[in-house]
Coordinates of C-alpha atoms and ligand atoms in Angstrom, one line a residue:
M14 CA 21.5 13.6 -78.1
K15 CA 23.1 17.3 -75.6
N16 CA 23.2 18.3 -79.3
I17 CA 19.8 18.0 -80.6
L18 CA 18.8 19.5 -76.8
S19 CA 20.4 22.7 -77.7
S20 CA 19.4 22.9 -80.4
L21 CA 16.1 22.5 -79.6
V22 CA 16.9 25.3 -76.9
I23 CA 18.1 27.4 -80.2
I24 CA 15.1 27.1 -81.9
I25 CA 12.5 27.9 -79.2
L26 CA 14.7 30.9 -78.0
F27 CA 15.0 32.3 -81.6
S28 CA 10.8 32.3 -82.0
C29 CA 10.1 33.1 -78.8
N30 CA 12.7 36.1 -78.7
Q31 CA 12.8 37.6 -83.1
S32 CA 11.7 41.4 -83.3
Y33 CA 8.1 42.2 -84.2
E34 CA 7.5 45.6 -86.1
P35 CA 5.1 47.4 -83.2
V36 CA 1.8 48.4 -84.6
K37 CA 1.5 52.4 -83.5
P38 CA 0.3 53.8 -81.0
I39 CA 2.7 53.1 -78.4
P40 CA 3.2 53.8 -75.1
S41 CA 6.0 56.1 -73.8
E42 CA 8.6 54.7 -71.2
R43 CA 6.0 56.9 -68.4
Q44 CA 3.2 55.3 -69.3
K45 CA 5.1 52.2 -69.3
I46 CA 5.5 52.7 -66.0
W47 CA 2.3 53.5 -64.8
Q48 CA 0.1 50.9 -66.2
E49 CA 2.7 48.2 -64.3
M50 CA 1.0 49.8 -61.3
E51 CA -2.1 49.4 -61.6
Y52 CA -4.3 50.2 -58.8
Y53 CA -3.6 53.0 -56.5
A54 CA -4.9 54.8 -54.3
F55 CA -7.1 58.3 -54.6
I56 CA -7.5 61.0 -50.8
H57 CA -10.3 63.4 -51.1
F58 CA -9.5 65.4 -47.6
N59 CA -9.2 68.7 -48.2
M60 CA -12.6 71.8 -47.0
N61 CA -15.1 70.0 -48.0
T62 CA -14.8 67.5 -45.3
F63 CA -15.3 70.3 -42.6
T64 CA -18.3 71.3 -44.7
N65 CA -19.4 67.9 -45.4
M66 CA -19.9 69.1 -49.2
E67 CA -18.4 68.0 -52.8
W68 CA -18.0 71.0 -54.2
G69 CA -17.8 74.0 -51.8
F70 CA -18.4 77.5 -52.3
G71 CA -14.4 79.5 -52.1
D72 CA -16.1 81.7 -49.0
E73 CA -15.1 79.4 -46.7
S74 CA -13.0 80.5 -43.6
P75 CA -9.6 78.6 -43.6
S76 CA -10.1 78.3 -39.7
T77 CA -13.1 75.7 -41.1
F78 CA -9.9 73.6 -41.8
N79 CA -9.3 71.4 -38.6
P80 CA -8.2 68.2 -38.1
T81 CA -7.5 66.9 -34.3
E82 CA -5.5 63.6 -35.0
L83 CA -4.4 63.6 -38.4
D84 CA -2.1 61.1 -39.3
T85 CA -0.6 60.6 -43.2
D86 CA 1.2 57.8 -41.9
Q87 CA -2.3 55.4 -40.7
W88 CA -3.6 56.5 -44.8
A89 CA 0.3 55.2 -46.6
R90 CA 0.2 51.8 -43.8
I91 CA -3.0 50.9 -44.6
I92 CA -3.8 52.1 -48.6
K93 CA 0.2 49.4 -48.6
E94 CA -1.7 47.6 -46.6
S95 CA -4.1 46.5 -49.4
G96 CA -2.5 46.1 -52.0
M97 CA -2.1 49.8 -54.2
K98 CA 1.0 51.0 -55.7
G99 CA 0.3 54.9 -55.0
I100 CA -2.1 57.8 -52.8
I101 CA -3.2 61.0 -55.2
I102 CA -4.0 64.1 -52.6
T103 CA -6.8 66.6 -54.0
A104 CA -3.7 69.8 -53.1
K105 CA -6.3 72.0 -54.3
H106 CA -10.3 70.9 -55.2
H107 CA -13.4 73.5 -57.1
D108 CA -13.2 75.9 -53.5
G109 CA -9.6 76.6 -54.1
F110 CA -8.2 75.5 -50.5
S111 CA -4.3 74.3 -50.8
L112 CA -2.9 72.0 -47.8
W113 CA -0.2 73.2 -48.8
P114 CA 1.3 76.9 -47.4
S115 CA 1.7 78.2 -51.2
K116 CA 3.1 81.3 -50.6
Y117 CA 1.0 82.6 -53.5
S118 CA -1.7 82.6 -51.9
E119 CA -3.4 83.4 -48.1
H120 CA -6.5 80.8 -48.3
S121 CA -4.2 77.3 -47.9
V122 CA -3.2 76.2 -43.9
K123 CA -0.7 78.1 -43.1
N124 CA -4.3 80.5 -41.8
S125 CA -5.6 77.5 -40.2
P126 CA -5.9 76.5 -37.2
W127 CA -4.7 73.1 -37.9
N128 CA -0.8 72.8 -36.8
K129 CA -1.2 76.2 -35.6
G130 CA -0.5 77.2 -39.1
K131 CA 3.0 75.8 -39.6
G132 CA 1.2 72.4 -40.8
D133 CA 2.1 71.0 -45.0
L134 CA -0.3 68.5 -45.9
I135 CA 1.6 67.3 -48.2
K136 CA 5.1 67.1 -46.6
D137 CA 3.8 64.6 -44.3
L138 CA 1.8 63.1 -47.3
E139 CA 5.5 62.6 -48.6
N140 CA 7.0 61.7 -46.3
S141 CA 4.6 59.1 -45.3
C142 CA 5.1 57.3 -49.0
K143 CA 8.5 56.8 -49.1
K144 CA 8.2 55.4 -45.5
Y145 CA 5.8 52.9 -46.9
D146 CA 7.2 52.4 -50.4
L147 CA 4.2 54.5 -52.0
K148 CA 4.4 56.8 -54.9
L149 CA 2.5 60.4 -54.7
G150 CA 0.5 62.2 -57.0
I151 CA -1.8 65.8 -57.4
Y152 CA -4.8 67.2 -57.8
L153 CA -4.6 70.1 -58.8
S154 CA -8.2 72.1 -60.1
P155 CA -8.2 73.7 -62.9
W156 CA -10.8 74.9 -61.7
D157 CA -11.1 77.8 -58.4
R158 CA -14.0 79.3 -57.2
N159 CA -12.0 81.2 -54.7
H160 CA -9.7 82.9 -56.3
P161 CA -10.4 86.1 -57.5
D162 CA -9.1 85.9 -61.5
Y163 CA -10.5 83.8 -62.1
G164 CA -11.9 83.8 -66.0
K165 CA -8.9 85.9 -66.4
E166 CA -5.4 85.6 -67.7
S167 CA -3.4 86.4 -64.9
Y168 CA -5.5 82.9 -63.1
I169 CA -3.7 80.5 -65.4
K170 CA -0.4 82.0 -63.8
Y171 CA -1.6 81.6 -60.3
F172 CA -2.3 77.8 -60.9
R173 CA 1.2 77.3 -63.0
N174 CA 2.8 78.6 -60.2
Q175 CA 1.4 77.0 -57.1
L176 CA 1.3 73.7 -59.5
T177 CA 5.4 75.2 -60.4
E178 CA 5.6 74.6 -55.7
L179 CA 4.0 71.2 -55.3
L180 CA 6.2 69.5 -58.6
T181 CA 9.8 70.6 -56.5
N182 CA 9.2 70.8 -53.8
Y183 CA 7.8 67.3 -52.6
G184 CA 10.2 64.8 -54.4
E185 CA 8.7 62.7 -57.6
I186 CA 5.5 63.0 -58.2
F187 CA 3.4 60.1 -60.6
E188 CA 0.9 62.0 -61.4
V189 CA -0.8 64.9 -61.8
W190 CA -4.6 64.7 -62.0
F191 CA -6.1 67.2 -64.0
D192 CA -10.2 67.5 -63.7
G193 CA -12.7 68.4 -66.7
A194 CA -15.0 70.2 -63.8
N195 CA -14.4 73.9 -64.1
G196 CA -15.8 77.3 -64.3
G197 CA -19.0 78.5 -62.6
S198 CA -21.3 79.7 -60.3
G199 CA -17.8 80.7 -56.7
Y200 CA -17.4 83.6 -54.7
Y201 CA -14.4 84.3 -56.5
G202 CA -13.0 87.0 -54.0
G203 CA -16.5 88.3 -53.4
A204 CA -17.5 88.9 -56.7
N205 CA -20.3 86.0 -56.6
D206 CA -20.9 85.7 -59.9
V207 CA -20.6 82.9 -62.6
R208 CA -17.8 83.0 -64.9
K209 CA -17.4 80.4 -67.7
V210 CA -13.8 79.8 -69.9
D211 CA -13.7 78.4 -72.9
K212 CA -12.8 74.9 -71.7
K213 CA -11.0 74.7 -75.3
T214 CA -8.3 77.5 -74.9
Y215 CA -8.9 78.7 -71.9
Y216 CA -5.9 76.8 -69.5
D217 CA -3.5 77.6 -73.0
W218 CA -2.1 72.9 -72.1
E219 CA 0.2 72.8 -73.8
N220 CA 2.2 74.6 -72.1
T221 CA 1.6 73.7 -67.8
H222 CA 2.1 70.4 -70.2
K223 CA 6.0 71.1 -70.7
L224 CA 5.5 73.1 -67.2
I225 CA 5.3 69.7 -66.0
R226 CA 8.0 68.1 -67.4
K227 CA 10.4 70.1 -67.1
H228 CA 9.7 69.5 -63.5
Q229 CA 8.9 66.5 -63.5
P230 CA 9.4 64.3 -67.0
N231 CA 8.1 61.1 -65.0
A232 CA 4.5 62.2 -64.2
V233 CA 1.6 60.9 -66.5
I234 CA -0.4 63.2 -67.0
F235 CA -4.4 63.0 -66.6
S236 CA -7.3 64.5 -68.3
D237 CA -10.3 64.0 -70.1
A238 CA -8.1 64.5 -73.6
G239 CA -4.8 63.0 -71.9
P240 CA -2.0 63.7 -72.3
D241 CA -0.4 60.4 -71.8
I242 CA -3.9 58.6 -69.0
R243 CA -7.5 60.1 -69.9
W244 CA -10.5 58.9 -67.9
V245 CA -12.5 56.4 -67.9
G246 CA -16.4 58.0 -68.8
N247 CA -18.4 58.2 -65.3
E248 CA -17.6 57.3 -62.0
K249 CA -18.8 54.8 -60.6
G250 CA -16.2 52.1 -61.7
Y251 CA -17.0 50.6 -65.0
A252 CA -14.5 51.0 -68.1
S253 CA -15.8 49.9 -71.5
K254 CA -16.3 46.3 -72.5
T255 CA -14.4 47.4 -75.4
T256 CA -10.8 49.3 -74.5
W257 CA -8.8 50.4 -77.1
S258 CA -6.2 52.1 -75.2
N259 CA -6.0 54.2 -78.5
I260 CA -7.1 57.3 -79.9
Y261 CA -7.5 60.3 -81.3
R262 CA -6.5 62.9 -79.6
D263 CA -7.9 66.3 -81.4
S264 CA -10.7 65.3 -81.2
L265 CA -11.2 65.3 -76.9
Y266 CA -10.6 68.5 -74.7
G267 CA -11.4 68.9 -70.7
G268 CA -14.7 68.8 -69.5
M269 CA -16.3 68.6 -73.1
P270 CA -20.3 67.3 -72.3
D271 CA -20.3 64.1 -74.9
Y272 CA -17.2 62.3 -73.5
Y273 CA -18.9 59.0 -72.2
K274 CA -18.6 59.0 -76.5
F275 CA -15.1 58.0 -75.8
S276 CA -15.0 55.2 -73.1
S277 CA -13.9 52.1 -75.9
G278 CA -11.1 55.0 -77.4
Q279 CA -10.7 53.7 -80.7
E280 CA -9.3 51.3 -82.9
F281 CA -7.2 53.7 -85.6
G282 CA -7.1 56.8 -82.8
T283 CA -3.8 57.7 -83.5
H284 CA -2.6 58.4 -79.0
F285 CA -1.6 56.1 -76.9
I286 CA -3.4 57.7 -74.0
P287 CA -4.9 54.1 -71.2
T288 CA -7.8 54.9 -69.3
E289 CA -7.8 55.2 -65.5
T290 CA -11.0 54.5 -63.8
D291 CA -12.1 56.6 -60.7
V292 CA -14.9 55.7 -58.2
S293 CA -15.5 56.4 -54.3
I294 CA -15.3 53.4 -51.8
R295 CA -18.9 55.7 -50.6
P296 CA -21.3 56.9 -52.6
G297 CA -19.6 60.3 -52.6
W298 CA -15.9 61.5 -52.9
Y299 CA -15.6 63.6 -49.2
Y300 CA -16.1 62.1 -46.2
H301 CA -20.1 62.6 -45.0
P302 CA -20.7 60.7 -41.1
E303 CA -24.2 59.9 -42.7
E304 CA -22.1 57.8 -45.5
D305 CA -20.3 55.7 -42.6
N306 CA -22.6 52.4 -43.1
K307 CA -22.4 53.0 -47.2
V308 CA -18.9 52.2 -47.8
K309 CA -18.9 49.7 -50.8
S310 CA -19.2 46.1 -50.2
L311 CA -17.1 43.3 -50.9
D312 CA -18.5 42.2 -53.4
K313 CA -19.4 45.8 -55.6
L314 CA -15.5 45.7 -54.8
I315 CA -14.8 42.9 -56.5
D316 CA -17.4 43.5 -59.5
I317 CA -15.2 46.6 -60.7
Y318 CA -11.6 46.0 -60.1
F319 CA -12.4 42.9 -62.7
N320 CA -14.8 46.2 -64.5
S321 CA -10.9 48.4 -64.3
I322 CA -8.0 46.2 -64.5
G323 CA -10.0 43.7 -66.1
L324 CA -11.2 46.0 -68.8
N325 CA -7.1 47.2 -70.4
S326 CA -8.0 49.9 -67.8
S327 CA -6.0 50.5 -63.8
L328 CA -8.0 51.0 -61.1
L329 CA -7.8 54.8 -59.1
L330 CA -10.4 53.9 -56.3
N331 CA -10.7 57.0 -53.7
I332 CA -11.1 56.5 -49.7
P333 CA -12.7 59.9 -48.4
V334 CA -10.4 61.3 -44.5
D335 CA -12.4 61.9 -42.4
K336 CA -13.1 64.9 -40.1
R337 CA -10.5 63.2 -37.4
G338 CA -8.2 63.5 -40.5
L339 CA -8.2 60.0 -40.7
I340 CA -9.2 56.4 -43.2
H341 CA -11.5 55.4 -40.9
E342 CA -12.6 51.9 -39.9
N343 CA -15.2 50.6 -42.3
D344 CA -13.3 51.7 -44.9
A345 CA -9.8 50.3 -44.3
L346 CA -11.7 46.9 -42.5
R347 CA -13.0 47.2 -46.4
M348 CA -9.9 48.0 -48.2
L349 CA -8.2 45.2 -46.6
E350 CA -11.1 42.7 -47.1
L351 CA -10.8 43.4 -51.0
N352 CA -6.8 43.3 -50.8
K353 CA -7.4 39.8 -49.2
F354 CA -9.7 39.0 -51.9
L355 CA -6.9 40.0 -54.6
K356 CA -3.9 37.7 -52.6
N357 CA -5.8 33.7 -51.5
T358 CA -7.3 34.7 -55.8
F359 CA -5.0 35.2 -57.9
N360 CA -2.0 33.5 -55.7
K361 CA -2.1 30.1 -57.6
N362 CA -2.4 30.0 -61.8
F363 CA -3.4 26.4 -62.5
I364 CA -1.2 27.5 -66.2
E365 CA 1.6 26.4 -64.8
E366 CA -0.3 22.7 -64.3
S367 CA -1.0 22.4 -67.8
E368 CA 0.2 22.5 -71.8
I369 CA 0.0 24.5 -74.0
N370 CA -0.1 25.0 -77.3
F371 CA -0.3 28.2 -80.0
N372 CA -2.2 27.2 -82.8
N373 CA -0.4 23.5 -82.3
K374 CA 2.9 24.0 -81.2
S375 CA 3.3 23.4 -78.2
H376 CA 4.6 26.7 -76.3
P377 CA 6.9 26.9 -73.3
I378 CA 5.2 27.7 -70.2
N379 CA 7.2 30.3 -67.7
K380 CA 7.3 33.0 -71.1
I381 CA 3.2 33.2 -70.1
I382 CA 3.1 33.0 -66.0
D383 CA 6.4 35.0 -65.7
K384 CA 4.6 38.5 -65.6
K385 CA 6.9 39.9 -67.9
I386 CA 5.0 42.1 -70.6
N387 CA 8.8 42.3 -72.7
T388 CA 8.6 37.7 -73.1
F389 CA 6.0 36.5 -75.2
C390 CA 5.3 33.8 -78.1
P391 CA 3.8 35.1 -81.2
F392 CA 1.4 33.2 -84.1
K393 CA 2.9 33.1 -86.9
L394 CA -0.9 34.8 -88.0
K395 CA -2.8 37.6 -88.3
N396 CA -6.1 35.7 -87.7
N397 CA -8.3 32.5 -86.7
N398 CA -5.6 32.4 -83.8
I399 CA -6.4 29.5 -81.0
I400 CA -4.4 29.2 -77.2
N401 CA -4.9 25.9 -77.0
I402 CA -4.8 24.6 -72.5
T403 CA -5.0 20.6 -70.7
L404 CA -5.0 21.3 -67.5
K405 CA -2.9 18.2 -66.3
N406 CA -5.8 17.4 -64.1
E407 CA -9.3 19.2 -63.6
K408 CA -9.5 21.5 -61.8
I409 CA -11.8 23.9 -60.6
V410 CA -11.9 27.3 -62.0
D411 CA -13.4 30.6 -62.5
V412 CA -11.4 33.1 -63.3
F413 CA -8.8 34.2 -67.2
E414 CA -6.1 36.7 -67.5
I415 CA -4.7 36.5 -70.2
S416 CA -2.3 40.1 -71.4
E417 CA -0.7 41.2 -74.9
N418 CA 3.0 42.9 -74.9
I419 CA 1.2 46.1 -75.9
N420 CA 4.8 48.1 -76.0
L421 CA 4.3 47.0 -79.6
G422 CA 0.8 48.1 -80.4
Q423 CA -3.0 47.3 -79.2
R424 CA -3.8 44.5 -82.0
I425 CA -6.8 42.1 -80.9
K426 CA -10.2 43.6 -81.9
E427 CA -11.9 40.4 -81.4
F428 CA -11.6 36.6 -79.8
V429 CA -13.7 33.7 -78.7
F430 CA -13.0 31.8 -74.3
E431 CA -14.2 28.8 -74.6
I432 CA -13.9 25.1 -71.7
K433 CA -14.7 21.9 -72.6
V434 CA -18.3 20.7 -70.7
N435 CA -18.8 17.0 -71.3
E436 CA -17.0 17.0 -74.8
K437 CA -18.9 20.0 -75.3
W438 CA -16.8 23.5 -76.8
V439 CA -19.1 25.8 -74.4
T440 CA -18.7 29.7 -74.9
V441 CA -17.9 31.4 -71.7
E442 CA -17.3 34.9 -73.6
K443 CA -16.8 36.4 -77.2
G444 CA -15.7 39.5 -77.0
T445 CA -13.0 42.6 -77.9
T446 CA -10.0 44.2 -77.5
V447 CA -7.7 43.2 -74.5
G448 CA -4.3 44.9 -74.4
K449 CA -2.7 45.2 -70.9
K450 CA -5.0 43.1 -69.4
R451 CA -8.6 41.6 -69.5
L452 CA -10.5 38.5 -66.9
I453 CA -12.9 37.2 -67.6
K454 CA -15.1 35.4 -64.8
F455 CA -17.0 33.3 -64.7
E456 CA -19.5 30.4 -62.1
P457 CA -16.5 28.3 -61.7
L458 CA -16.3 25.0 -63.6
I459 CA -14.6 21.9 -63.6
V460 CA -12.3 22.1 -66.4
K461 CA -9.7 20.2 -68.2
D462 CA -8.8 22.0 -71.7
L463 CA -9.8 25.4 -72.4
R464 CA -8.8 27.1 -75.7
F465 CA -8.9 30.5 -76.6
T466 CA -9.3 32.0 -80.3
I467 CA -8.0 35.1 -81.5
V468 CA -10.6 35.0 -84.5
D469 CA -9.4 38.6 -85.4
S470 CA -6.5 40.9 -84.8
K471 CA -5.0 44.2 -86.0
D472 CA -2.1 42.0 -86.8
I473 CA -0.5 39.0 -85.1
P474 CA -1.2 38.7 -82.1
L475 CA 1.6 39.2 -79.2
I476 CA 0.1 37.2 -75.6
S477 CA 2.4 37.8 -73.3
E478 CA 0.6 36.1 -70.0
L479 CA -1.3 33.2 -69.0
G480 CA -3.8 33.2 -65.9
L481 CA -6.4 31.0 -64.6
Y482 CA -6.8 30.4 -61.2
K483 CA -9.8 30.2 -58.6
S484 CA -11.6 32.8 -56.9
S485 CA -11.5 32.6 -52.6
K486 CA -13.1 35.4 -50.0
Ligands
FUL530 C1 -14.9 65.3 -60.4 C2 -15.2 66.5 -59.4 O1 -16.2 67.3 -59.5 C3 -15.5 65.7 -58.1 O2 -15.9 66.6 -56.8 C4 -14.3 64.8 -57.6 O3 -13.0 65.8 -57.1 C5 -13.6 63.5 -59.3 C6 -13.1 62.6 -58.8 O4 -14.1 63.6 -60.0 O5 -15.5 66.5 -61.9

């Protein structure tokens, strides 16, 4: 008996661990680490906070920047308590004002009344992130409406000098964020003119990327064109229902006007560049007192969560820090409410109390709920694979979760998710891609039997996680 049991264990282990050829493209090590973060904060706080604008012209006086109660520990504490994993700060926005005392510019905190010109906000934030175990990322606007040389080659040198300061003085940076908005009217050192740049060639991005790889080899680089993460194509918080992380990178460039056409990615794209969904918790990216009562509702944020992280993307939720230099009470409340909802919802996975089989072969549950991407049990076929889930007892549920082992390439092209109601299979969702994570939200139902059919896949599908939950507020 003992022998039979141990052979069984060996057979199961063998069938779960056999090696599979990757379906290229696949993620790099830095992308894999970033994909595990899922949910992190954007902070828009800079000159615009004090001028009540979204895009400063570049002629603002540094004396305008004057937070009276600035406390980056407060930001980090609330962000940590909200379940986020990092913070990306607008170190310099389009108006050109730098939140650190850059030695290459006078247009910075060093000429502001804040801390009598001795402050370094990026340093403060680095320390707060360390204190609260959060990762730090930087947004550095390629467009600079203050700098006299914007549009000339010499500006690129300035841009890289500033970038180098940020990459070398503030510890480990997890993400470098490059905005696609660039070129147009501005102050430009007093010229007050319009400067258009050739977005494809002006910035010589390849060499800037090399600089980042040199100083921060683990940082992922975000832009409309990657190379590591790309824009989701809107600022509303919604990824595309079909989301391939694969894309033909050569067809992209930062600031391209028809970018939205590429939101879904491409099944046969040559590069692995997952999307990031950026959205603000308020209508504006920056703080405006008149928006204090326009913080997004909990229901809206939940919907955004399911339509970003639940659609093979990540969620970069922006918090506009106020003029005091604090996260406003209304925003903090909502962020914490969302976290409470997420914790209560995802804390109990009913898959634990079920029997699973893949194409009628029983499958060990622990490998499918261990939150480890590399433990998966695969099928043998490319198409028409069925995962049957039978709960030991009926449960009320309304969320289904499924993940592919994207480390070996994104594969699933078409699926159907069904629940048995009164002895009949009812389709809950017919969909396309799965990728890192797909969350399916439906009306609460009493269920015992569920099935997920992978109708079509680029190659044998490798399922690494399954989840079944009841959402709770
Ligand atoms: C946009 C910018 O123009 C907005 O001001 C904001 O920073 C947003 C995140 O990206 O392209």
